[in-house]
Amino acid sequence: MHISINGKRVFLKGGNWGMSEYMLRCRGKEYDLKVKLHKEMNYNIIRNWLGSTTDAEFYEACDKYGIMVWDDFWLNANPNLPLDIHVFNSNVIEKIKRVRNHPSIAIWCGNNEGLPQPPLNGWIAENIKTFDNNDRYYQPCSNTGNLSGSGLWGNKDPRFYFTKYPEPYAGTGDGPSWGLRSEIGTAVFPNIESFKKFIPEKDWWPRNDMWDKHFFGQKAFNATPDNYDKSITERYGKPNNLEEYTKKAQLLNIETNKAMYEGWLDHMWEDASGIMIWMSQSSYPSMVWQTYDYYYDLTGAYWGVKSACEPMHIQWSPVDNSVKVINTTGTDFKNLKAEAVVYNLDGKTVGKYKQNAVVDSYSNTAVESLVIPFYSNQKDLAFQKNVTASSTDGGNTRDVADGDSNTRWASNSTDNEWIYVDLEKEYIVNRVVLNWENAFGKEYKIQISSDAKNWTDVSIIKDGKQGLQTISFDETKGRYVRMLGIKRGSGWGYSLYDFKIFGAETHVDTSDLSPVHFIRLKLKDASDKLISENFYWRGTNMKDFTELNKLPKANVNVSSKVIKQNGKYIIKSKVSSPSGIAFGIQIQALNEKSGTQILPAIVSDSYFTLLKGESKEVTIEFDETALKNGEKPIVKAIPYNK
């Protein structure tokens, strides 16, 4: 499924709205603020989940900011009917008539994660035809019918979102695909200031049942808060207190939420057509499923989304290290300059990884511009190792591991065949490359074992293709790596030229890289104007960023100019790092007298990194009513390594 405007497909980038506020207290200008924050994140669609927001101001704000609306009716998954189907149908008609003149309406949806029961599905479709002239698309079910499902709702390693067909929640969707995912999400822990507003001080630390009351436990089990905890500890080190937990959580929020969108954009129109997270706004004080929080503080998730969704965007794939230019605008660009620079923790450039390219970027495309050579000359663990197969009907089993892409192994012409490589000792494996002949595997599994008897599925491929297929997965320890065929893609058996295996321990010599290093991407137009900039932290062990905790303490300078204009305070600040790396700088506007954060505020950038001698201009805007007694605003810049 995709949406077209003026005959051109539109890649959908957005989120599920849920309810506007859990006590139904959202009114008037607050809708404008909420939708404006979505616009600031570069969203182009909001899903009005279950049609739970009904106020005209919501639709007016979406019209104003050019945000499309996926508008649900009031059915939620359960295969039953409203008590009075005729009253329900009358409400459907009245809703269509009431909001149909809003240009923001793009999709009508009958039921959340289910089909409207007869006769409602037919009635809704007929109502849309009669009262909206079929001007908008009718989607009966929110996660099936040309859609790729719902979920997952818990965080994954960023590479998950780039790899073969990120799985939805079990049993949803129409098959393996990125497709259009109407719900996917993660726990999103708030900043410490918000946390302290809704959790009693006695329950601040460590994690406890009070946290669960705000959806960080069994009450939000499918947000997988236990896995979120584990990811913080694995990636950034075990937090010792609430302050450490919240600041490390923001890094995880950035990583995960940016990767969700960038993973889909990496495959734009190669199946992927859009993604909407659960949820894009917070209607209650929570630790899950939000970008900005209930108090309008902007979490790391907000900044990850804002970066990934910018209309002209340069991004890096942590799976294959390609750098792509993503153009979701209506304009073609010629002779763009793409640049990738890698820095060590000391801020010095690592020259051999620096890459430059000139690229043309056409409207509505994702174009590879360059590849950062982290994997150059990486050792193939399978080379000349012993190979075992369930059958052989052409070539030899060891032909897949001989380094010669002209020799091959073929199985008997039956579906359930397999071949595995004995690596001779255990390795941590995270990638295989299969070179299929025309007789390819349509469905198959990649499995790993320590004894060649008990196998663990690390990747399930349901729509295989001939030729080279790179399959990445979470680091898994084992000695034996198997391709287990499920369904052939031809009338012949399975036929492989090459079966290559790569591990986390076998990268190219990384002695010139610090254990954690930084990737900065820049995209400039033909006149050298900066169009897009992106920043990542990467580890030689892809899940270990604990070396960030050893960064020297950063000194950050802030100079600001404050003006009042049209009922707003506008602060223009220059943030600089005079002496070293200032990593993950959070920007806050504070009341100088009380020291409290000024919210809500529109901030141009936050959680960015400056190298020695660098500076960045940041703009902050908020209503003058936020300072009622003559107080002055100040800007605070808080680096991770403060």
XYZ file of C-alpha atoms in Angstrom:
642
model
C 0.000 0.000 0.000
C 1.144 3.548 -0.690
C -0.325 7.032 -0.878
C 0.002 9.138 -4.026
C -0.252 12.910 -4.284
C -0.341 14.495 -7.735
C 0.498 11.097 -9.191
C 3.650 10.661 -7.094
C 4.086 8.116 -4.325
C 4.616 9.524 -0.841
C 6.714 7.649 1.713
C 4.761 7.814 4.966
C 6.674 8.926 8.069
C 4.547 9.342 11.139
C 3.138 8.052 14.366
C 0.049 6.880 16.201
C -1.610 9.687 18.134
C -3.508 7.596 20.678
C -5.681 9.838 22.803
C -4.854 13.532 23.070
C -4.688 13.579 26.907
C -5.633 10.899 29.388
C -8.104 13.127 31.275
C -9.445 14.553 27.996
C -8.216 18.034 28.936
C -6.533 18.905 25.632
C -8.111 21.990 24.128
C -7.608 24.653 21.475
C -4.025 25.859 21.081
C -2.627 22.738 22.703
C -3.563 20.792 19.575
C -1.604 23.298 17.529
C 1.422 22.706 19.753
C 1.186 18.920 19.562
C 0.840 18.878 15.795
C 3.578 21.477 15.385
C 5.952 19.192 17.290
C 5.063 16.453 14.793
C 5.879 18.842 11.965
C 9.175 19.705 13.668
C 9.992 15.971 13.637
C 9.471 16.047 9.856
C 6.428 13.794 10.020
C 3.946 13.790 7.151
C 1.171 11.655 8.679
C -0.545 11.079 12.033
C -2.759 8.086 12.736
C -5.784 9.069 14.813
C -5.859 5.712 16.590
C -9.394 4.406 17.228
C -10.680 7.837 16.208
C -10.161 8.797 19.839
C -9.461 12.461 19.062
C -12.579 14.233 17.850
C -11.910 17.946 18.384
C -11.969 20.175 15.319
C -8.735 21.873 16.455
C -6.825 18.639 15.812
C -7.887 18.548 12.163
C -7.357 22.299 11.776
C -3.793 21.977 13.069
C -3.078 19.086 10.688
C -4.432 21.188 7.805
C -2.258 24.109 8.914
C 0.987 22.137 9.157
C 0.449 19.917 6.126
C 0.168 16.690 8.108
C -1.960 13.910 6.602
C -4.401 12.054 8.862
C -5.029 8.322 8.900
C -8.419 8.418 10.629
C -9.797 5.340 12.407
C -13.369 4.642 13.309
C -14.094 3.176 16.754
C -13.535 -0.568 16.434
C -10.696 -2.330 18.207
C -9.679 -5.870 17.232
C -12.466 -7.792 18.956
C -14.730 -9.704 16.539
C -18.014 -8.368 17.875
C -20.576 -5.723 17.017
C -21.617 -2.515 18.784
C -24.776 -2.859 20.841
C -26.687 -0.776 18.282
C -25.179 -1.092 14.809
C -27.546 1.539 13.400
C -26.403 4.189 15.874
C -22.814 3.237 15.070
C -23.475 3.608 11.350
C -25.117 6.995 11.881
C -22.014 8.121 13.761
C -19.806 6.947 10.889
C -21.846 9.043 8.461
C -21.766 12.091 10.723
C -18.000 11.815 11.226
C -17.365 11.611 7.487
C -19.618 14.604 6.836
C -18.083 16.604 9.690
C -14.411 16.219 8.760
C -14.441 15.378 5.037
C -13.620 18.947 3.998
C -10.323 18.891 5.879
C -7.582 18.410 3.265
C -5.514 16.574 5.862
C -7.756 13.484 5.768
C -5.895 10.874 3.699
C -7.087 7.431 4.863
C -10.217 6.081 6.519
C -9.632 2.935 8.596
C -12.424 0.655 9.764
C -10.908 -1.377 12.597
C -7.727 -1.473 14.655
C -6.107 -4.879 14.064
C -9.263 -6.571 12.877
C -11.920 -6.459 10.181
C -15.233 -4.758 10.915
C -17.811 -7.506 11.371
C -20.653 -7.777 8.843
C -22.545 -5.713 8.015
C -20.305 -2.847 9.242
C -17.425 -3.262 6.791
C -19.766 -2.963 3.818
C -21.667 -0.108 5.411
C -18.492 1.884 6.137
C -17.227 1.397 2.569
C -20.590 2.479 1.176
C -20.696 5.519 3.470
C -17.264 6.621 2.255
C -18.377 6.175 -1.344
C -21.626 8.068 -0.779
C -20.521 10.864 1.523
C -16.859 11.305 0.562
C -17.066 10.270 -3.090
C -14.264 7.725 -2.455
C -11.860 10.664 -2.481
C -9.879 8.963 0.300
C -8.683 5.405 0.505
C -10.598 3.014 2.754
C -8.438 0.556 4.720
C -10.735 -1.937 6.493
C -8.065 -3.336 8.860
C -5.141 -1.385 10.287
C -2.486 -4.085 9.968
C -3.510 -6.455 7.145
C -4.648 -5.961 3.581
C -1.486 -4.792 1.784
C 0.119 -3.892 5.117
C 3.061 -5.464 6.939
C 1.511 -5.821 10.369
C 1.759 -4.412 13.872
C 4.757 -4.301 16.194
C 7.135 -5.063 17.524
C 6.650 -2.591 20.401
C 9.946 -3.139 22.199
C 13.456 -1.986 21.342
C 15.789 -3.956 19.133
C 19.413 -3.529 18.139
C 19.447 -0.829 15.403
C 20.642 -3.389 12.844
C 17.337 -5.255 13.221
C 15.467 -2.507 11.368
C 17.814 -2.755 8.368
C 17.855 -6.544 8.047
C 15.656 -8.950 6.133
C 12.012 -8.181 6.756
C 11.854 -6.926 10.350
C 9.262 -9.193 11.900
C 5.885 -7.854 13.049
C 3.976 -9.138 16.037
C 3.101 -12.816 15.515
C 0.265 -13.432 13.125
C -0.127 -9.925 11.743
C 0.481 -8.533 8.286
C 0.213 -10.086 4.850
C 3.636 -11.658 4.665
C 7.334 -10.901 4.949
C 8.071 -7.290 4.182
C 8.993 -3.881 5.433
C 5.930 -2.647 3.566
C 3.781 -0.091 5.377
C 3.960 -0.803 9.113
C 1.098 0.946 10.916
C 2.525 0.293 14.406
C 6.055 -0.323 15.640
C 7.651 1.069 18.771
C 9.838 0.912 21.833
C 9.954 1.936 25.449
C 11.113 5.566 25.668
C 12.353 6.642 29.085
C 11.893 10.365 29.865
C 14.537 12.847 30.918
C 15.223 13.050 34.638
C 13.305 16.319 35.157
C 10.057 14.771 33.901
C 10.609 11.514 35.772
C 10.825 13.403 39.054
C 7.528 15.136 38.353
C 5.447 11.966 38.392
C 7.384 9.487 40.557
C 7.570 10.050 44.364
C 11.119 10.660 45.565
C 11.158 7.499 47.694
C 10.609 5.474 44.498
C 13.182 7.158 42.280
C 15.773 4.402 42.480
C 16.162 1.542 41.851
C 13.425 0.322 39.512
C 10.355 -0.754 41.462
C 6.621 -1.296 41.335
C 5.933 2.447 41.123
C 7.756 2.459 37.788
C 5.418 -0.292 36.612
C 2.429 1.886 37.484
C 3.752 4.191 34.772
C 4.214 1.366 32.271
C 7.730 0.189 32.917
C 6.984 -3.397 33.852
C 4.291 -5.995 33.278
C 1.672 -3.308 32.628
C 3.538 -2.589 29.385
C 4.964 -6.049 28.791
C 5.117 -5.724 25.000
C 7.269 -2.606 25.379
C 9.827 -5.102 26.762
C 11.150 -2.839 29.538
C 13.356 -5.709 30.789
C 15.064 -5.796 27.399
C 15.337 -1.992 27.454
C 17.116 -2.257 30.824
C 19.395 -4.953 29.468
C 20.221 -2.883 26.377
C 21.235 0.139 28.470
C 23.579 -2.014 30.554
C 25.039 -3.920 27.583
C 25.568 -0.872 25.426
C 26.438 1.888 27.917
C 27.299 0.193 31.206
C 25.201 -0.553 34.261
C 23.715 2.671 35.690
C 24.396 3.320 39.376
C 21.683 5.908 39.927
C 18.694 7.586 38.307
C 20.755 10.339 36.655
C 22.988 7.786 34.927
C 19.969 5.728 33.896
C 18.112 8.623 32.299
C 21.090 10.013 30.397
C 22.074 6.578 29.039
C 18.431 5.922 28.163
C 18.411 8.988 25.907
C 21.276 7.548 23.848
C 19.343 4.306 23.453
C 16.233 6.318 22.524
C 18.146 8.134 19.790
C 19.717 4.968 18.397
C 16.534 2.912 18.275
C 14.071 5.500 17.038
C 16.409 6.825 14.361
C 17.088 3.285 13.159
C 13.373 2.454 12.843
C 12.864 5.133 10.225
C 16.267 4.852 8.591
C 15.885 1.068 8.253
C 12.637 1.532 6.343
C 14.061 4.420 4.290
C 17.091 2.282 3.407
C 14.657 0.005 1.533
C 12.366 2.744 0.224
C 10.227 1.390 -2.654
C 12.198 -1.851 -2.511
C 9.116 -2.997 -0.630
C 9.201 -0.348 2.134
C 6.564 2.380 1.777
C 6.120 3.811 5.261
C 6.275 3.460 9.016
C 4.251 4.858 11.910
C 5.494 4.424 15.446
C 3.433 3.608 18.501
C 3.209 6.334 19.818
C 4.322 9.695 18.522
C 2.945 11.713 21.439
C 2.382 11.110 25.118
C -1.073 11.472 26.610
C -0.052 10.478 30.160
C 3.118 10.486 32.307
C 4.885 7.423 30.976
C 8.167 5.643 30.309
C 7.147 4.012 27.032
C 5.913 4.871 23.534
C 6.516 8.592 23.103
C 8.770 11.129 21.407
C 8.163 14.284 23.444
C 6.847 13.355 26.890
C 3.682 14.333 28.787
C 5.304 17.604 29.910
C 6.529 18.358 26.380
C 10.158 17.662 27.186
C 11.942 16.423 24.066
C 13.458 12.989 24.653
C 16.241 11.354 22.655
C 13.508 9.610 20.636
C 12.288 12.992 19.380
C 15.752 13.870 18.106
C 16.319 10.466 16.526
C 13.030 10.765 14.645
C 13.635 14.393 13.625
C 16.992 13.470 12.110
C 15.830 10.362 10.269
C 12.699 11.956 8.816
C 14.235 15.111 7.345
C 13.101 15.428 3.689
C 16.674 15.453 2.311
C 18.673 13.047 4.425
C 22.019 11.286 4.456
C 22.227 8.075 6.475
C 24.494 5.127 7.323
C 23.508 1.470 7.452
C 25.057 -0.373 10.407
C 24.526 -3.633 8.496
C 26.518 -3.058 5.299
C 28.125 0.358 6.030
C 26.587 1.901 2.930
C 25.749 5.605 3.000
C 22.566 6.555 1.189
C 20.999 9.837 0.184
C 17.252 9.783 0.897
C 15.116 12.228 -1.059
C 11.458 12.358 0.003
C 10.916 15.797 -1.544
C 9.353 16.631 -4.894
C 12.629 18.043 -6.233
C 15.558 16.483 -8.094
C 19.094 17.443 -7.039
C 22.208 17.109 -9.185
C 25.869 16.992 -8.180
C 25.358 16.655 -4.461
C 28.490 16.090 -2.390
C 28.367 13.270 0.142
C 31.068 12.951 2.785
C 31.777 10.431 5.547
C 34.430 11.088 8.190
C 35.341 8.767 11.078
C 36.737 10.180 14.332
C 38.298 8.403 17.275
C 37.468 9.194 20.889
C 40.355 11.665 20.937
C 38.627 13.641 18.179
C 41.225 12.799 15.535
C 40.209 11.785 12.026
C 40.931 8.196 10.963
C 42.045 8.901 7.419
C 41.574 5.539 5.731
C 37.830 5.574 6.383
C 37.163 9.013 4.969
C 34.992 8.806 1.855
C 33.635 11.351 -0.623
C 31.224 11.006 -3.517
C 29.226 13.103 -5.962
C 25.671 11.874 -6.393
C 22.463 12.814 -8.179
C 19.382 12.494 -5.975
C 16.034 12.285 -7.689
C 12.703 12.905 -6.049
C 11.347 9.965 -4.097
C 14.503 7.822 -4.154
C 17.123 6.248 -1.913
C 20.511 6.243 -3.633
C 23.727 4.699 -2.360
C 26.532 7.263 -2.491
C 29.454 5.471 -0.838
C 30.484 2.676 1.524
C 32.606 3.176 4.641
C 35.236 0.383 4.417
C 34.965 -1.040 7.945
C 34.652 -4.563 6.531
C 37.365 -4.357 3.865
C 39.199 -7.674 3.507
C 37.226 -9.183 6.345
C 38.090 -12.832 6.825
C 35.562 -15.395 5.617
C 35.375 -17.889 8.477
C 33.994 -20.602 6.164
C 36.923 -20.545 3.716
C 38.205 -24.100 3.087
C 36.352 -25.481 6.093
C 34.522 -28.821 6.144
C 30.967 -28.768 4.842
C 28.134 -31.251 5.386
C 24.879 -31.436 3.429
C 21.656 -33.431 3.539
C 22.158 -34.432 -0.109
C 24.265 -33.619 -3.162
C 23.004 -33.644 -6.736
C 25.621 -31.557 -8.509
C 29.078 -30.299 -7.544
C 30.550 -30.986 -4.123
C 29.659 -29.740 -0.678
C 33.050 -28.068 -0.175
C 32.556 -26.063 -3.378
C 30.572 -23.497 -1.332
C 33.657 -22.805 0.819
C 36.457 -22.976 -1.772
C 36.524 -19.252 -2.556
C 35.629 -19.927 -6.216
C 32.303 -18.444 -7.316
C 32.272 -20.650 -10.425
C 31.898 -23.906 -8.496
C 28.714 -24.888 -6.740
C 26.815 -27.378 -4.600
C 23.280 -28.495 -5.438
C 20.856 -30.568 -3.383
C 18.239 -33.084 -4.413
C 15.059 -31.571 -5.849
C 13.118 -31.562 -2.579
C 12.241 -28.711 -0.254
C 13.639 -29.785 3.099
C 17.366 -29.880 2.384
C 20.250 -28.318 4.309
C 23.956 -27.561 4.263
C 26.222 -26.481 7.117
C 29.816 -25.361 7.633
C 32.005 -26.518 10.516
C 34.067 -23.501 11.612
C 36.279 -25.873 13.711
C 35.900 -23.724 16.812
C 33.304 -21.354 18.242
C 33.038 -17.813 16.930
C 30.627 -14.967 17.501
C 28.884 -14.855 14.131
C 26.720 -11.990 12.849
C 26.541 -12.236 9.051
C 26.416 -14.741 6.199
C 26.611 -14.176 2.455
C 24.876 -16.691 0.187
C 25.510 -16.688 -3.566
C 22.532 -18.491 -5.070
C 22.303 -19.963 -8.535
C 18.958 -19.671 -10.392
C 17.878 -22.635 -8.274
C 17.587 -20.520 -5.133
C 15.960 -20.813 -1.742
C 12.571 -19.102 -1.598
C 12.154 -19.771 2.117
C 14.959 -20.852 4.420
C 16.527 -20.386 7.823
C 20.021 -19.516 8.936
C 20.829 -21.495 12.056
C 23.784 -21.740 14.448
C 24.804 -24.595 16.718
C 27.606 -25.593 19.064
C 27.149 -29.357 18.516
C 25.499 -29.755 15.059
C 22.462 -31.226 16.864
C 20.705 -28.364 18.630
C 20.138 -25.428 16.289
C 19.156 -21.831 16.996
C 17.320 -19.803 14.332
C 19.130 -16.494 13.814
C 17.324 -15.414 10.659
C 14.233 -16.619 8.793
C 14.041 -15.667 5.120
C 10.590 -15.918 3.554
C 11.118 -14.201 0.216
C 14.565 -15.248 -0.991
C 16.083 -14.267 -4.321
C 18.788 -15.558 -6.636
C 22.247 -13.995 -6.623
C 24.147 -12.533 -3.694
C 22.167 -12.279 -0.484
C 23.703 -10.721 2.643
C 21.939 -11.752 5.841
C 22.855 -10.004 9.093
C 21.642 -10.918 12.562
C 22.406 -10.451 16.237
C 25.798 -11.706 17.364
C 25.442 -15.420 18.125
C 28.116 -17.779 19.389
C 28.537 -21.155 17.689
C 30.729 -23.526 15.706
C 28.308 -24.725 13.013
C 26.334 -22.487 10.644
C 23.518 -24.000 8.582
C 21.233 -23.012 5.733
C 18.046 -25.019 6.292
C 15.878 -25.009 3.184
C 12.110 -24.797 3.657
C 10.822 -24.000 0.167
C 12.637 -23.960 -3.173
C 12.395 -21.072 -5.625
C 12.485 -23.360 -8.688
C 11.773 -26.933 -9.719
C 15.400 -27.841 -9.077
C 17.094 -28.321 -5.720
C 18.958 -25.663 -3.735
C 22.109 -24.521 -5.521
C 24.803 -22.359 -3.910
C 28.031 -21.021 -5.389
C 29.245 -19.565 -2.081
C 28.397 -19.827 1.618
C 30.473 -17.199 3.429
C 30.386 -16.573 7.160
C 31.582 -13.524 9.051
C 31.912 -12.792 12.732
C 32.141 -9.905 15.139
C 35.713 -10.935 15.973
C 36.978 -11.018 12.399
C 36.748 -7.445 11.163
C 39.528 -5.829 9.238
C 42.434 -4.708 11.447
C 40.918 -2.049 13.710
C 44.075 -1.124 15.597
C 43.725 2.435 14.319
C 40.146 2.709 15.660
C 39.288 3.428 19.279
C 36.801 0.897 20.755
C 34.084 3.492 20.182
C 34.374 5.937 17.311
C 32.170 8.483 15.595
C 30.790 8.735 12.074
C 29.848 12.154 10.769
C 28.033 12.399 7.453
C 27.496 15.586 5.481
C 25.494 16.260 2.346
C 26.077 19.502 0.475
C 24.592 20.912 -2.694
C 26.577 21.908 -5.764
C 27.273 25.338 -4.239
C 28.632 23.772 -1.024
C 25.569 24.594 1.094
C 24.950 22.034 3.839
C 21.690 20.154 3.222
C 21.895 17.324 5.741
C 24.220 16.270 8.542
C 24.098 13.042 10.522
C 26.107 11.650 13.417
C 26.551 8.144 14.816
C 28.624 6.388 17.445
C 29.920 2.958 16.498
C 31.848 0.289 18.395
C 34.318 -2.289 17.127
C 32.020 -4.505 19.190
C 28.746 -3.307 17.745
C 26.892 -3.493 21.072
C 29.494 -2.013 23.418
C 29.735 1.760 23.818
C 30.968 1.774 27.401
C 34.159 3.602 26.381
C 31.998 6.712 26.039
C 31.998 6.824 29.831
C 35.774 7.454 29.723
C 35.535 10.612 27.656
C 37.295 13.528 29.395
C 35.003 16.026 31.054
C 33.757 18.541 28.504
C 33.645 22.302 28.899
C 30.838 23.854 26.878
C 30.360 27.568 26.326
C 26.986 29.156 25.596
C 26.343 32.712 24.446
C 22.754 33.774 23.809
C 20.716 36.600 22.379
C 17.121 36.901 23.628
C 14.377 38.784 21.803
C 10.602 39.094 22.329
C 8.522 38.996 19.188
C 4.791 38.502 18.563
C 4.143 37.107 22.027
C 7.132 34.759 21.875
C 10.579 34.586 23.376
C 13.144 33.654 20.742
C 16.617 32.731 21.961
C 19.495 32.340 19.550
C 22.419 30.589 21.202
C 25.901 29.710 20.083
C 27.112 26.509 21.739
C 30.842 25.780 21.493
C 33.354 23.235 22.737
C 36.723 24.949 23.150
C 38.865 22.127 24.519
C 37.680 18.673 23.458
C 34.777 16.432 22.468
C 31.438 17.395 23.989
C 29.263 14.343 23.346
C 25.471 14.234 23.293
C 24.833 17.843 24.333
C 21.310 18.328 25.670
C 19.893 21.837 25.274
C 17.471 23.303 27.815
C 15.848 26.696 28.310
C 15.661 27.515 32.024
C 14.031 30.119 34.198
C 17.097 31.946 35.515
C 15.446 32.666 38.869
C 14.000 29.239 39.704
C 16.306 27.059 37.604
C 13.280 25.141 36.306
C 12.966 24.067 32.699
C 10.783 26.181 30.411
C 8.280 23.927 28.665
C 6.848 23.653 26.128
C 9.542 25.006 23.837
C 10.435 24.498 20.192
C 14.170 23.725 20.001
C 16.079 23.533 16.720
C 18.644 20.951 17.865
C 19.704 18.940 20.894
C 21.712 15.845 21.842
C 24.343 16.798 19.261
C 28.118 16.357 19.504
C 30.840 18.957 19.041
C 34.502 18.233 18.438
C 37.234 20.487 19.771
C 36.822 24.041 18.469
C 33.411 23.418 16.896
C 30.232 25.371 17.550
C 26.561 25.176 16.632
C 23.753 27.715 16.458
C 20.608 26.688 18.319
C 17.241 28.467 18.334
C 14.671 28.095 21.125
C 11.150 29.505 20.983
C 8.413 29.579 23.630
C 5.404 31.680 24.651
C 6.197 34.781 26.712
C 3.530 33.633 29.204
C 6.024 30.960 30.348
C 7.832 33.751 32.237
C 5.159 35.665 34.141
C 7.045 37.661 36.775
C 9.808 39.369 34.884
C 12.212 36.403 35.075
C 14.871 35.973 32.425
C 15.471 32.859 30.350
C 18.894 31.242 30.080
C 20.144 28.363 27.955
C 21.911 25.394 29.485
C 24.004 22.934 27.433
C 24.582 19.598 29.194
C 27.027 17.170 27.544
C 26.945 13.448 28.303
C 30.543 13.761 29.500
C 29.816 16.687 31.802
